Short mmCIF file of C-alpha atoms and ligand atoms in Angstrom, two decimals:
data_model
loop_
_atom_site.label_atom_id
_atom_site.label_comp_id
_atom_site.label_asym_id
_atom_site.label_seq_id
_atom_site.Cartn_x
_atom_site.Cartn_y
_atom_site.Cartn_z
CA UNK Q 1342 -17.31 39.73 -18.26
CA UNK Q 1343 -14.70 36.95 -18.03
CA UNK Q 1344 -12.30 38.97 -20.12
CA UNK Q 1345 -12.78 42.33 -18.46
CA UNK Q 1346 -11.39 43.49 -15.11
CA UNK Q 1347 -14.03 44.75 -12.64
CA UNK Q 1348 -15.11 48.36 -13.06
CA UNK Q 1349 -12.72 50.81 -11.48
CA UNK Q 1350 -9.80 48.37 -11.48
CA UNK Q 1351 -7.07 48.16 -14.06
CA UNK Q 1352 -4.12 46.05 -15.09
CA UNK Q 1353 -0.76 47.77 -14.85
CA UNK Q 1354 0.78 46.52 -18.09
CA UNK Q 1355 4.44 45.86 -18.86
CA UNK Q 1356 4.61 49.19 -20.75
CA UNK Q 1357 3.72 51.01 -17.47
CA UNK Q 1358 5.54 48.98 -14.86
CA UNK Q 1359 8.84 50.76 -15.61
CA UNK Q 1360 7.23 53.97 -14.37
CA UNK Q 1361 5.88 52.21 -11.28
CA UNK Q 1362 9.22 50.68 -10.48
CA UNK Q 1363 10.87 54.07 -10.91
CA UNK Q 1364 8.29 55.62 -8.57
CA UNK Q 1365 8.73 52.88 -5.96
CA UNK Q 1366 12.51 53.19 -6.04
CA UNK Q 1367 12.16 56.93 -5.42
CA UNK Q 1368 9.77 56.18 -2.55
CA UNK Q 1369 12.28 53.93 -0.84
CA UNK Q 1370 15.06 56.45 -1.38
CA UNK Q 1371 13.22 59.47 -0.01
CA UNK Q 1372 11.73 57.50 2.89
CA UNK Q 1373 15.18 56.33 3.94
CA UNK Q 1374 16.64 59.82 3.62
CA UNK Q 1375 13.89 61.19 5.85
CA UNK Q 1376 14.26 58.38 8.41
CA UNK Q 1377 11.12 56.31 7.78
CA UNK Q 1378 10.92 52.53 7.97
CA UNK Q 1379 8.52 50.47 5.89
CA UNK Q 1380 5.52 48.73 7.36
CA UNK Q 1381 3.22 46.29 5.46
CA UNK Q 1382 -0.19 45.81 7.00
CA UNK Q 1383 -2.92 43.41 5.78
CA UNK Q 1384 -5.11 44.33 2.84
CA UNK Q 1385 -8.23 43.75 4.97
CA UNK Q 1386 -9.02 44.63 8.58
CA UNK Q 1387 -11.94 44.31 10.98
CA UNK Q 1388 -14.62 46.65 9.66
CA UNK Q 1389 -14.88 48.21 13.08
CA UNK Q 1390 -11.32 49.60 12.77
CA UNK Q 1391 -12.35 51.82 9.87
CA UNK Q 1392 -15.73 52.73 11.41
CA UNK Q 1393 -13.77 54.19 14.37
CA UNK Q 1394 -10.43 55.07 12.74
CA UNK Q 1395 -11.79 56.71 9.64
CA UNK Q 1396 -15.14 57.79 11.07
CA UNK Q 1397 -18.72 56.78 10.30
CA UNK Q 1398 -19.68 60.21 8.99
CA UNK Q 1399 -16.94 60.29 6.35
CA UNK Q 1400 -17.67 59.55 2.69
CA UNK Q 1401 -15.19 56.69 2.85
CA UNK Q 1402 -17.09 54.84 5.59
CA UNK Q 1403 -20.60 55.82 4.69
CA UNK Q 1404 -20.42 55.18 0.93
CA UNK Q 1405 -17.12 53.76 -0.27
CA UNK Q 1406 -16.07 50.63 1.67
CA UNK Q 1407 -15.79 47.17 0.32
CA UNK Q 1408 -17.12 45.22 3.29
CA UNK Q 1409 -17.86 41.46 3.41
CA UNK Q 1410 -18.60 38.75 5.87
CA UNK Q 1411 -16.11 35.86 5.91
CA UNK Q 1412 -17.00 32.21 6.49
CA UNK Q 1413 -16.46 32.76 10.22
CA UNK Q 1414 -19.16 35.50 10.19
CA UNK Q 1415 -16.63 38.25 10.82
CA UNK Q 1416 -17.21 41.60 9.17
CA UNK Q 1417 -14.10 42.50 7.26
CA UNK Q 1418 -13.29 45.46 4.98
CA UNK Q 1419 -10.68 45.94 2.20
CA UNK Q 1420 -8.64 48.84 3.50
CA UNK Q 1421 -9.82 52.15 1.99
CA UNK Q 1422 -6.78 54.00 3.40
CA UNK Q 1423 -3.59 53.30 5.35
CA UNK Q 1424 -3.62 55.37 8.53
CA UNK Q 1425 -6.05 53.34 10.58
CA UNK Q 1426 -4.15 50.13 9.87
CA UNK Q 1427 -0.77 51.64 10.72
CA UNK Q 1428 -2.21 53.13 13.92
CA UNK Q 1429 -3.68 49.71 14.81
CA UNK Q 1430 -0.31 48.09 14.20
CA UNK Q 1431 1.39 50.74 16.36
CA UNK Q 1432 -0.86 49.76 19.25
CA UNK Q 1433 -0.87 46.02 18.59
CA UNK Q 1434 2.95 45.91 18.65
CA UNK Q 1435 3.28 48.31 21.57
CA UNK Q 1436 5.44 50.71 19.60
CA UNK Q 1437 4.75 53.39 22.21
CA UNK Q 1438 7.34 51.49 24.21
CA UNK Q 1439 9.99 52.12 21.53
CA UNK Q 1440 12.05 55.27 21.08
CA UNK Q 1441 9.72 58.07 19.88
CA UNK Q 1442 8.87 59.22 17.38
CA UNK Q 1443 8.07 56.10 15.39
CA UNK Q 1444 8.24 57.04 11.71
CA UNK Q 1445 6.65 54.54 9.31
CA UNK Q 1446 5.81 54.48 5.59
CA UNK Q 1447 3.68 52.19 3.45
CA UNK Q 1448 2.99 51.66 -0.27
CA UNK Q 1449 0.15 49.56 -1.52
CA UNK Q 1450 -3.39 49.16 -2.92
CA UNK Q 1451 -6.44 50.76 -1.35
CA UNK Q 1452 -10.06 50.03 -2.18
CA UNK Q 1453 -12.98 52.50 -2.38
CA UNK Q 1454 -16.34 52.28 -4.12
CA UNK Q 1455 -15.66 55.58 -5.92
CA UNK Q 1456 -17.07 56.74 -9.22
CA UNK Q 1457 -14.40 55.64 -11.74
CA UNK Q 1458 -12.90 58.32 -13.95
CA UNK Q 1459 -9.43 59.61 -14.84
CA UNK Q 1460 -7.41 59.63 -11.63
CA UNK Q 1461 -10.15 57.93 -9.67
CA UNK Q 1462 -10.36 54.13 -9.35
CA UNK Q 1463 -11.85 51.50 -7.07
CA UNK Q 1464 -8.53 49.87 -6.53
CA UNK Q 1465 -5.80 52.49 -6.41
CA UNK Q 1466 -2.45 52.82 -4.72
CA UNK Q 1467 -1.08 55.12 -2.12
CA UNK Q 1468 2.30 56.01 -0.65
CA UNK Q 1469 1.89 57.34 2.86
CA UNK Q 1470 3.86 58.05 6.00
CA UNK Q 1471 2.82 58.29 9.67
CA UNK Q 1472 4.75 59.78 12.56
CA UNK Q 1473 3.64 58.82 16.09
CA UNK Q 1474 4.78 60.25 19.37
CA UNK Q 1475 5.85 63.78 18.41
CA UNK Q 1476 3.78 66.94 18.59
CA UNK Q 1477 6.47 69.47 17.67
CA UNK Q 1478 5.51 71.78 14.73
CA UNK Q 1479 8.80 70.99 12.95
CA UNK Q 1480 7.49 67.43 12.57
CA UNK Q 1481 4.52 68.90 10.68
CA UNK Q 1482 6.93 70.85 8.50
CA UNK Q 1483 8.97 67.71 7.83
CA UNK Q 1484 5.87 65.71 6.85
CA UNK Q 1485 4.96 68.48 4.43
CA UNK Q 1486 8.54 68.90 3.09
CA UNK Q 1487 8.89 65.19 2.30
CA UNK Q 1488 6.26 64.96 -0.47
CA UNK Q 1489 7.42 68.35 -1.88
CA UNK Q 1490 11.02 67.12 -2.12
CA UNK Q 1491 9.81 63.77 -3.45
CA UNK Q 1492 7.75 65.37 -6.22
CA UNK Q 1493 10.80 67.41 -7.28
CA UNK Q 1494 12.94 64.29 -7.30
CA UNK Q 1495 10.39 62.72 -9.67
CA UNK Q 1496 10.84 65.69 -12.04
CA UNK Q 1497 7.55 67.42 -11.23
CA UNK Q 1498 7.47 71.21 -10.96
CA UNK Q 1499 3.93 72.49 -11.22
CA UNK Q 1500 2.33 71.78 -7.87
CA UNK Q 1501 0.96 73.94 -5.09
CA UNK Q 1502 0.87 73.44 -1.33
CA UNK Q 1503 -2.27 74.45 0.61
CA UNK Q 1504 -2.18 74.52 4.41
CA UNK Q 1505 -4.69 75.19 7.15
CA UNK Q 1506 -5.26 74.53 10.81
CA UNK Q 1507 -8.43 72.72 11.84
CA UNK Q 1508 -7.90 73.47 15.53
CA UNK Q 1509 -8.46 70.95 18.32
CA UNK Q 1510 -11.47 69.72 20.33
CA UNK Q 1511 -10.90 72.72 22.62
CA UNK Q 1512 -11.42 75.43 20.00
CA UNK Q 1513 -13.71 73.47 17.75
CA UNK Q 1514 -16.81 73.57 19.95
CA UNK Q 1515 -17.02 77.34 19.75
CA UNK Q 1516 -16.30 77.31 16.04
CA UNK Q 1517 -18.90 74.67 15.28
CA UNK Q 1518 -21.59 76.81 16.94
CA UNK Q 1519 -20.59 79.87 14.98
CA UNK Q 1520 -20.47 77.88 11.75
CA UNK Q 1521 -23.92 76.33 12.29
CA UNK Q 1522 -25.34 79.76 13.14
CA UNK Q 1523 -24.04 81.26 9.96
CA UNK Q 1524 -25.28 78.32 7.90
CA UNK Q 1525 -28.70 78.23 9.43
CA UNK Q 1526 -30.31 80.52 6.87
CA UNK Q 1527 -28.90 78.80 3.82
CA UNK Q 1528 -28.95 75.17 4.79
CA UNK Q 1529 -32.13 74.63 2.72
CA UNK Q 1530 -30.30 75.68 -0.45
CA UNK Q 1531 -27.35 73.38 0.05
CA UNK Q 1532 -27.05 69.97 -1.60
CA UNK Q 1533 -28.52 66.86 -0.01
CA UNK Q 1534 -25.18 65.73 1.41
CA UNK Q 1535 -24.52 69.12 2.96
CA UNK Q 1536 -28.00 69.23 4.56
CA UNK Q 1537 -27.06 65.95 6.27
CA UNK Q 1538 -23.62 67.32 7.24
CA UNK Q 1539 -25.18 70.34 8.87
CA UNK Q 1540 -26.07 68.45 12.04
CA UNK Q 1541 -23.50 65.68 12.02
CA UNK Q 1542 -20.40 67.30 10.69
CA UNK Q 1543 -20.90 70.90 9.54
CA UNK Q 1544 -17.16 71.46 8.93
CA UNK Q 1545 -17.34 69.03 6.00
CA UNK Q 1546 -19.73 71.44 4.25
CA UNK Q 1547 -16.67 73.65 3.42
CA UNK Q 1548 -15.19 70.65 1.60
CA UNK Q 1549 -18.21 70.08 -0.65
CA UNK Q 1550 -17.33 69.91 -4.34
CA UNK Q 1551 -20.76 71.20 -5.41
CA UNK Q 1552 -20.35 74.71 -6.97
CA UNK Q 1553 -23.52 76.09 -5.55
CA UNK Q 1554 -22.60 74.99 -2.07
CA UNK Q 1555 -19.14 76.56 -2.44
CA UNK Q 1556 -20.70 79.83 -3.59
CA UNK Q 1557 -23.29 79.91 -0.85
CA UNK Q 1558 -20.72 79.26 1.87
CA UNK Q 1559 -17.90 81.45 0.68
CA UNK Q 1560 -18.23 83.97 3.52
CA UNK Q 1561 -18.86 81.65 6.49
CA UNK Q 1562 -16.36 81.89 9.37
CA UNK Q 1563 -13.25 79.72 9.26
CA UNK Q 1564 -11.75 77.70 12.07
CA UNK Q 1565 -8.47 79.49 11.35
CA UNK Q 1566 -9.91 82.74 12.77
CA UNK Q 1567 -11.05 81.04 15.96
CA UNK Q 1568 -8.04 78.94 17.04
CA UNK Q 1569 -7.16 78.64 20.70
CA UNK Q 1570 -3.79 79.99 21.69
CA UNK Q 1571 -2.02 76.65 21.54
CA UNK Q 1572 -3.33 75.89 18.00
CA UNK Q 1573 -2.56 79.42 16.81
CA UNK Q 1574 1.02 79.15 18.09
CA UNK Q 1575 1.46 75.75 16.50
CA UNK Q 1576 0.23 76.99 13.15
CA UNK Q 1577 2.53 80.03 13.30
CA UNK Q 1578 5.46 77.73 14.08
CA UNK Q 1579 4.62 75.40 11.16
CA UNK Q 1580 4.48 78.42 8.82
CA UNK Q 1581 7.76 79.66 10.20
CA UNK Q 1582 9.43 76.36 9.61
CA UNK Q 1583 8.11 76.20 6.01
CA UNK Q 1584 9.33 79.77 5.44
CA UNK Q 1585 12.74 78.78 6.78
CA UNK Q 1586 12.76 75.85 4.27
CA UNK Q 1587 11.90 78.26 1.48
CA UNK Q 1588 8.66 76.42 0.72
CA UNK Q 1589 5.81 78.59 -0.55
CA UNK Q 1590 2.23 77.79 0.33
CA UNK Q 1591 -1.33 79.07 0.23
CA UNK Q 1592 -3.16 79.35 3.49
CA UNK Q 1593 -6.53 77.88 2.61
CA UNK Q 1594 -9.06 78.25 5.43
CA UNK Q 1595 -11.51 76.00 3.58
CA UNK Q 1596 -9.24 72.94 3.74
CA UNK Q 1597 -10.98 70.77 6.31
CA UNK Q 1598 -10.89 67.25 7.68
CA UNK Q 1599 -13.94 67.46 9.93
CA UNK Q 1600 -13.36 64.59 12.33
CA UNK Q 1601 -12.77 65.04 16.00
CA UNK Q 1602 -9.40 63.38 16.11
CA UNK Q 1603 -7.96 65.57 13.37
CA UNK Q 1604 -6.13 68.43 14.96
CA UNK Q 1605 -4.08 71.48 13.94
CA UNK Q 1606 -2.26 71.12 10.66
CA UNK Q 1607 -4.08 70.03 7.50
CA UNK Q 1608 -2.49 70.21 4.05
CA UNK Q 1609 -2.98 69.23 0.43
CA UNK Q 1610 -0.72 69.31 -2.59
CA UNK Q 1611 -2.34 69.90 -5.97
CA UNK Q 1612 -0.83 69.34 -9.35
CA UNK Q 1613 -1.48 71.88 -12.08
CA UNK Q 1614 -0.87 69.09 -14.60
CA UNK Q 1615 -4.21 67.42 -13.77
CA UNK Q 1616 -7.79 68.39 -14.30
CA UNK Q 1617 -10.58 67.63 -11.87
CA UNK Q 1618 -8.66 65.04 -9.80
CA UNK Q 1619 -5.84 67.44 -8.97
CA UNK Q 1620 -5.09 66.56 -5.37
CA UNK Q 1621 -2.04 64.35 -5.41
CA UNK Q 1622 -1.30 64.35 -1.70
CA UNK Q 1623 -3.23 65.08 1.47
CA UNK Q 1624 -2.29 64.92 5.09
CA UNK Q 1625 -2.53 66.31 8.56
CA UNK Q 1626 -2.18 65.88 12.25
CA UNK Q 1627 -4.39 63.46 14.20
CA UNK Q 1628 -3.46 63.85 17.86
CA UNK Q 1629 -6.59 61.90 19.05
CA UNK Q 1630 -6.72 59.05 16.58
CA UNK Q 1631 -4.99 56.49 18.73
CA UNK Q 1632 -7.26 57.09 21.67
CA UNK Q 1633 -10.24 56.85 19.28
CA UNK Q 1634 -9.26 53.24 18.43
CA UNK Q 1635 -8.59 52.29 22.05
CA UNK Q 1636 -4.99 53.39 22.66
CA UNK Q 1637 -3.34 56.10 24.77
CA UNK Q 1638 -3.41 59.64 23.51
CA UNK Q 1639 -0.31 59.60 21.34
CA UNK Q 1640 0.04 62.50 18.87
CA UNK Q 1641 0.38 61.60 15.21
CA UNK Q 1642 0.67 63.17 11.78
CA UNK Q 1643 0.91 61.76 8.26
CA UNK Q 1644 0.13 62.11 4.59
CA UNK Q 1645 -1.10 59.85 1.79
CA UNK Q 1646 -0.50 60.38 -1.87
CA UNK Q 1647 -2.39 58.81 -4.81
CA UNK Q 1648 0.19 57.03 -6.89
CA UNK Q 1649 -1.94 56.85 -10.12
CA UNK Q 1650 -2.53 60.60 -9.92
CA UNK Q 1651 1.18 61.34 -9.43
CA UNK Q 1652 2.01 59.07 -12.41
CA UNK Q 1653 -0.58 60.93 -14.51
CA UNK Q 1654 1.05 64.19 -13.52
CA UNK Q 1655 4.50 62.79 -14.40
CA UNK Q 1656 3.21 61.68 -17.80
CA UNK Q 1657 1.66 65.09 -18.43
CA UNK Q 1658 4.97 66.71 -17.45
CA UNK Q 1659 6.81 64.46 -19.87
CA UNK Q 1660 8.81 62.67 -17.23
CA UNK Q 1661 10.44 59.54 -18.65
CA UNK Q 1662 11.84 56.83 -16.37
CA UNK Q 1663 15.11 55.33 -17.59
CA UNK Q 1664 14.21 52.52 -20.02
CA UNK Q 1665 14.16 49.05 -18.60
CA UNK Q 1666 17.20 47.16 -19.98
CA UNK Q 1667 15.23 44.01 -20.62
CA UNK Q 1668 16.93 41.02 -22.15
CA UNK Q 1669 20.69 41.31 -22.86
CA UNK Q 1670 21.32 38.19 -24.86
CA UNK Q 1671 19.46 35.89 -27.18
CA UNK Q 1672 20.66 32.32 -27.64
CA UNK Q 1673 19.83 31.19 -31.23
CA UNK Q 1674 20.28 27.70 -32.54
CA UNK Q 1675 20.81 26.20 -35.99
CA UNK Q 1676 20.44 22.42 -36.05
CA UNK Q 1677 21.26 22.05 -32.39
CA UNK Q 1678 19.20 20.24 -29.79
CA UNK Q 1679 16.94 22.67 -27.85
CA UNK Q 1680 18.30 21.34 -24.56
CA UNK Q 1681 21.80 22.55 -25.51
CA UNK Q 1682 20.44 26.10 -26.01
CA UNK Q 1683 18.67 25.94 -22.69
CA UNK Q 1684 21.85 24.84 -20.95
CA UNK Q 1685 23.80 27.81 -22.38
CA UNK Q 1686 20.94 30.21 -21.56
CA UNK Q 1687 20.76 29.01 -17.94
CA UNK Q 1688 24.51 29.37 -17.51
CA UNK Q 1689 24.24 32.98 -18.66
CA UNK Q 1690 21.36 33.70 -16.27
CA UNK Q 1691 23.37 32.18 -13.40
CA UNK Q 1692 26.10 34.65 -14.26
CA UNK Q 1693 23.56 37.52 -13.87
CA UNK Q 1694 23.03 38.06 -17.62
CA UNK Q 1695 19.40 38.43 -18.75
CA UNK Q 1696 19.21 35.77 -21.42
CA UNK Q 1697 16.46 34.19 -23.44
CA UNK Q 1698 16.03 31.63 -26.22
CA UNK Q 1699 13.52 30.39 -28.76
CA UNK Q 1700 10.77 28.02 -27.60
CA UNK Q 1701 8.81 27.62 -30.79
CA UNK Q 1702 11.24 25.75 -33.02
CA UNK Q 1703 11.63 28.82 -35.29
CA UNK Q 1704 14.11 28.89 -38.20
CA UNK Q 1705 17.39 30.72 -37.61
CA UNK Q 1706 16.08 33.66 -39.68
CA UNK Q 1707 12.90 33.85 -37.60
CA UNK Q 1708 14.96 33.62 -34.38
CA UNK Q 1709 17.03 36.64 -35.46
CA UNK Q 1710 13.88 38.58 -36.24
CA UNK Q 1711 12.49 37.67 -32.75
CA UNK Q 1712 15.80 38.62 -31.08
CA UNK Q 1713 15.60 42.00 -32.79
CA UNK Q 1714 12.09 42.48 -31.40
CA UNK Q 1715 13.33 41.74 -27.91
CA UNK Q 1716 15.89 44.46 -28.42
CA UNK Q 1717 18.83 42.32 -27.26
CA UNK Q 1718 22.35 43.71 -27.73
CA UNK Q 1719 24.09 40.35 -28.12
CA UNK Q 1720 23.32 37.19 -29.96
CA UNK Q 1721 24.83 33.80 -29.32
CA UNK Q 1722 24.48 31.45 -32.27
CA UNK Q 1723 24.90 27.74 -31.60
CA UNK Q 1724 25.55 26.03 -34.96
CA UNK Q 1725 25.70 22.23 -35.17
CA UNK Q 1726 29.18 22.18 -36.78
CA UNK Q 1727 30.68 24.77 -34.42
CA UNK Q 1728 29.23 22.98 -31.41
CA UNK Q 1729 31.09 19.83 -32.43
CA UNK Q 1730 34.32 21.88 -32.25
CA UNK Q 1731 33.31 23.25 -28.88
CA UNK Q 1732 32.63 26.70 -30.31
CA UNK Q 1733 29.84 29.29 -30.77
CA UNK Q 1734 29.41 32.55 -32.55
CA UNK Q 1735 28.86 35.76 -30.64
CA UNK Q 1736 27.36 38.76 -32.47
CA UNK Q 1737 27.02 42.35 -31.38
CA UNK Q 1738 23.62 43.34 -32.81
CA UNK Q 1739 24.45 47.01 -32.57
CA UNK Q 1740 27.84 47.01 -34.49
CA UNK Q 1741 27.31 43.79 -36.47
CA UNK Q 1742 30.73 42.58 -35.28
CA UNK Q 1743 31.06 38.80 -34.85
CA UNK Q 1744 33.54 36.54 -33.07
CA UNK Q 1745 34.05 32.87 -32.50
CA UNK Q 1746 34.28 31.88 -28.87
CA UNK Q 1747 34.96 28.53 -27.24
CA UNK Q 1748 31.91 27.19 -25.34
CA UNK Q 1749 34.07 26.99 -22.21
CA UNK Q 1750 34.81 30.74 -22.38
CA UNK Q 1751 31.38 31.86 -23.71
CA UNK Q 1752 29.69 32.86 -20.44
CA UNK Q 1753 32.72 34.80 -19.20
CA UNK Q 1754 33.04 36.65 -22.53
CA UNK Q 1755 29.35 37.60 -22.61
CA UNK Q 1756 29.52 38.79 -18.97
CA UNK Q 1757 32.43 41.06 -19.85
CA UNK Q 1758 30.72 42.50 -22.91
CA UNK Q 1759 27.43 43.11 -21.06
CA UNK Q 1760 29.22 44.78 -18.22
CA UNK Q 1761 31.13 47.02 -20.64
CA UNK Q 1762 27.92 48.01 -22.47
CA UNK Q 1763 26.17 49.08 -19.24
P1 ATP P 3039 -10.94 63.01 -3.28
O1 ATP P 3039 -11.47 64.23 -2.73
O2 ATP P 3039 -10.23 63.16 -4.56
O3 ATP P 3039 -11.89 61.84 -3.25
P2 ATP P 3039 -9.96 62.04 -0.76
O4 ATP P 3039 -10.12 63.20 0.13
O5 ATP P 3039 -10.99 60.98 -0.75
O6 ATP P 3039 -9.76 62.58 -2.29
P3 ATP P 3039 -7.71 60.99 0.67
O7 ATP P 3039 -8.50 60.05 1.47
O8 ATP P 3039 -7.15 62.23 1.33
O9 ATP P 3039 -8.50 61.44 -0.63
O10 ATP P 3039 -6.58 60.18 -0.02
C1 ATP P 3039 -5.23 60.74 -0.32
C2 ATP P 3039 -4.96 60.70 -1.83
O11 ATP P 3039 -5.30 59.48 -2.38
C3 ATP P 3039 -5.82 61.66 -2.59
O12 ATP P 3039 -5.26 62.96 -2.55
C4 ATP P 3039 -5.69 61.12 -3.99
O13 ATP P 3039 -4.44 61.49 -4.59
C5 ATP P 3039 -5.67 59.60 -3.76
N1 ATP P 3039 -7.01 59.07 -3.96
C6 ATP P 3039 -8.10 59.04 -3.16
N2 ATP P 3039 -9.11 58.39 -3.71
C7 ATP P 3039 -8.66 57.87 -4.88
C8 ATP P 3039 -9.26 57.09 -5.92
N3 ATP P 3039 -10.48 56.57 -5.81
N4 ATP P 3039 -8.47 56.77 -6.99
C9 ATP P 3039 -7.21 57.25 -7.12
N5 ATP P 3039 -6.60 58.02 -6.17
C10 ATP P 3039 -7.31 58.33 -5.05
MG1 MG P 3040 -12.64 60.52 -1.87
#
């Protein structure tokens, strides 16, 4: 147990961090291009925030939260998602007083007691954005266009956009009644979860992953057919904007969110590169979330994408990030005090050259072997005799060329070579 990470968590090893860094650089780039600023919220919040902001009837809150009591007897929860925290921060810092819309993005770990499998972990990472203070349908189109454009910039091609409208509290009452009426006969044949959802949250039944439930409910009415005029107009305008952008999509009436504060647009992006865990991004409008957690009724919309799943899709698509350059120079010694080598190494580092040395008292031959393993391009050899004459040897590991350089000019010479080689 001491030498194994907890179930559902994993180390991101040096061999993988290049991909993560590439992903994160792209996140910052696309977010800036689309006009979003970064926000970093705490990893844990008051449990109550998620009870209200995510909703007690959701899987997340009812089954998946990591909740604990701290030494001050407060109930705290490791954040299972980002939207509630960002909405809380918007209210706490009175961002409704700033120029609207407020466009924020976040990247970081989320925690859910999920069943671990490929693409599903207990600590996973999300990149998400939230826009507060704008209800225009072009904002919906922008929030959908961002991840699509982002995925393309990562080199992904095989993904599909699904969109739907989940209506608003005005049109949902009528729909809920019709839905319950049409489910009444079959509720006994649905899974245990769906039987529970029937009273509390019948819309979520459409979202059930159980095949029998999907088959039994395939002909039930959809919210999309019962939208009020405002919601229908909004949906038409979102579609028009996506058409104008040349983005293709599938209208999927079964795509649901099923909480009262979710309104109008809901969307998901699936990757064809992945198996069961194929949803790489999900989002939608939540015009009543802020009032649900005690704020004014400010409209909002956002998405969250699962970074691990996107990385799996990238791997499956054969996307390679540019290789990390690693160490540029190795400082080897032959009969010279270790402190001398450290001094030369530090001078190189101060000049922005990634340099390293031996720490194990290896022979010169073993040092060269080790330098090769590090994949350095240049080797500095400090020999006892040369040092006495104020000189060192500089070798290009790629060409085998060698030169003698004065110690005084060494750093400058290496900087020039490394810059040239870039
Ligand atoms: P799922 O149906 O797969 O459980 P979800 O509806 O719970 O997904 P959201 O809450 O919408 O997911 O989260 C947005 C995205 O975060 C998902 O589309 C997915 O890419 C990712 N995600 C969610 N849960 C996990 C997890 N346990 N491990 C890895 N990624 C996850
Ligand atoms: Mg889930």
